[in-house]
């Protein structure tokens, strides 16, 4: 069903980009950026902060008095941009894994993140009209955030919002069960008029903040019992031998992953499950039965090693071909979209006193500012890349050539990626846009480019030169990821702004500010987590427990790809298997799309299920099944009462989204705090109250508590249906 939103008209001018809003946005940015950095390093996932940021903003500004829907929108815009920028951790830890860095230099990390994120903003500004205003793209998360803002904001005195009511979705899209990520459920109409009372709006904001707080507290306590007190285990695993083959049955106990799985929905969850079945039910058993088992090596270690060094690259190939296919399918609409955008940029006019005046809700940053900002940011990148290579024992000409190759590639490929990610975000939402896949494509292309330049110059003749080339490839890919993630988020925010009547140029300034604030937060948080836990293959201190290291799965994978290309040791056979598998899955998904209905097969999600550790993927699947089970019960209850499902389940769906967001934030913040405790004490488990002999018991305790929390979530969400 389509939703209707109240839109502030052009003639109404309200405070939007305020000082208190920017300060509040910066504070929320710190929280969500730290949370996303930790979550991304631990499990390879980040979460969209738009909806929780909007809810927190409404609650705070309501308490301060004088807030309005447009000011709230600016706060969530700023916070969401910064939280999204944390996806830089998908690549950058690789610089420590290869030994090129021994920490995260503040200014270089700031430069690559801030300039990349801001370029992601300016690259998508020309796309706003074609892809947001004139497009039929549904933008599920953007519509959802707009609905949250509308319901939580009081009507404005003297403004006839009913007269300004406009359709939120030009296509009148009906969200199929599981067809979109779970966050899109909150885009359904709330069943109440925008002219509801200020008290009701305040109540919605406060209730939403309570749900986020509740989820955060529950997850924080569970995480503290796991990572701090050690009375809960992190996972439980059973290895099942069948002749020479071995199968693995496992699940983790992360409430943050339950929240993430709840948000991605059942379609993506089942695709991840398919990837896990192909990995641990087919590929690993086949390899364990056909590969010589080294004497004395534990069965679990043998199977895990085959997955990490062989099977995982099948996932990389699957994700890579899915990303390439996405780019191919977007070439024509992107070209048309860019042409249309530039032709109409600033052309939406209203006649007033014989003069042409740009309407408030059509005011993008002027083209001259876009060009100037782009040039300044390219210069920042040139300086940052130069600083990155400044200590290399190379000639000035070779350094200049490498810097130019890296920057030109990042800018050109980044622009293409910005268009593709923006389109995908509008089509299926930011959560399912192929950021990891694009990173894999980028690291392969830039590695081949630098490989060609380096062979001509003789850079690869030494181990030091080879390591420098690998490091530059990872650094350049980090720049591309920064552009891609922000462009992925930017158009969702601009869709929200269009629906509520925000001024685009002010929103774009908020996005630029969010990028700078987020970029300033990322380096210290990365250093804190690195020194406390270390990364897979990169431990900062002697005697650290490798089992406690953050897995940083994407960074590990991209580092392995870049290293394999430069050392000519990349397992292309596994990558090719992944490419073929991805092509088959793409064909199946296309067939399902032609059939219609909600059944789809997201190829990227299948690839994720292959290369993520099973203790992570399994919990994502559980979270998605939990969301589906709740939705199934709600539909049965609505049918039994003979009422409209959307109106009946709206409050429950919204509560589920906010609870899930709270679970992610709560666990992630405890992880950051525990990193500080570990770093301060210098001990791996300074707060543990049990020893290693308690491990088996802790796993079963965690399982019981985990099931109880899932049941509590289901009961609380179902209780909200009305």
PDB file of N, CA, C and O in Angstrom, residues 54 245 259 317 454 473 485 564 591 707:
ATOM      1  N   UNK A  54      16.545   9.540  13.682  1.00  0.00           N
ATOM      2  CA  UNK A  54      15.345  10.379  13.609  1.00  0.00           C
ATOM      3  C   UNK A  54      14.549  10.300  14.904  1.00  0.00           C
ATOM      4  O   UNK A  54      14.069  11.316  15.423  1.00  0.00           O
ATOM      5  N   UNK A 245      34.384 -36.968   4.944  1.00  0.00           N
ATOM      6  CA  UNK A 245      33.841 -35.612   4.904  1.00  0.00           C
ATOM      7  C   UNK A 245      33.463 -35.155   6.314  1.00  0.00           C
ATOM      8  O   UNK A 245      33.278 -35.966   7.223  1.00  0.00           O
ATOM      9  N   UNK A 259      19.191  -8.350  15.480  1.00  0.00           N
ATOM     10  CA  UNK A 259      18.627  -7.088  14.992  1.00  0.00           C
ATOM     11  C   UNK A 259      18.894  -6.884  13.517  1.00  0.00           C
ATOM     12  O   UNK A 259      17.997  -6.493  12.753  1.00  0.00           O
ATOM     13  N   UNK A 317      33.927 -14.508  -5.612  1.00  0.00           N
ATOM     14  CA  UNK A 317      33.545 -14.522  -7.020  1.00  0.00           C
ATOM     15  C   UNK A 317      32.060 -14.308  -7.225  1.00  0.00           C
ATOM     16  O   UNK A 317      31.644 -13.586  -8.147  1.00  0.00           O
ATOM     17  N   UNK A 454      53.556  -0.835 -12.050  1.00  0.00           N
ATOM     18  CA  UNK A 454      54.687  -1.266 -11.231  1.00  0.00           C
ATOM     19  C   UNK A 454      55.655  -2.144 -12.013  1.00  0.00           C
ATOM     20  O   UNK A 454      56.874  -2.081 -11.809  1.00  0.00           O
ATOM     21  N   UNK A 473      46.970  -0.336  -3.473  1.00  0.00           N
ATOM     22  CA  UNK A 473      45.721  -0.878  -4.011  1.00  0.00           C
ATOM     23  C   UNK A 473      44.622  -0.853  -2.947  1.00  0.00           C
ATOM     24  O   UNK A 473      43.477  -0.476  -3.219  1.00  0.00           O
ATOM     25  N   UNK A 485      29.679   4.230  -0.313  1.00  0.00           N
ATOM     26  CA  UNK A 485      28.781   4.130   0.837  1.00  0.00           C
ATOM     27  C   UNK A 485      27.949   5.390   1.022  1.00  0.00           C
ATOM     28  O   UNK A 485      26.747   5.316   1.323  1.00  0.00           O
ATOM     29  N   UNK A 564      47.115 -11.795  -3.540  1.00  0.00           N
ATOM     30  CA  UNK A 564      47.188 -12.864  -4.530  1.00  0.00           C
ATOM     31  C   UNK A 564      47.487 -12.370  -5.928  1.00  0.00           C
ATOM     32  O   UNK A 564      48.224 -13.012  -6.687  1.00  0.00           O
ATOM     33  N   UNK A 591      14.647 -15.283 -13.607  1.00  0.00           N
ATOM     34  CA  UNK A 591      13.467 -16.110 -13.870  1.00  0.00           C
ATOM     35  C   UNK A 591      12.401 -15.878 -12.810  1.00  0.00           C
ATOM     36  O   UNK A 591      11.213 -15.750 -13.123  1.00  0.00           O
ATOM     37  N   UNK A 707      17.571 -17.741  23.403  1.00  0.00           N
ATOM     38  CA  UNK A 707      16.205 -18.129  23.023  1.00  0.00           C
ATOM     39  C   UNK A 707      15.188 -17.292  23.787  1.00  0.00           C
ATOM     40  O   UNK A 707      14.175 -16.830  23.219  1.00  0.00           O
TER      41      UNK A 707
END
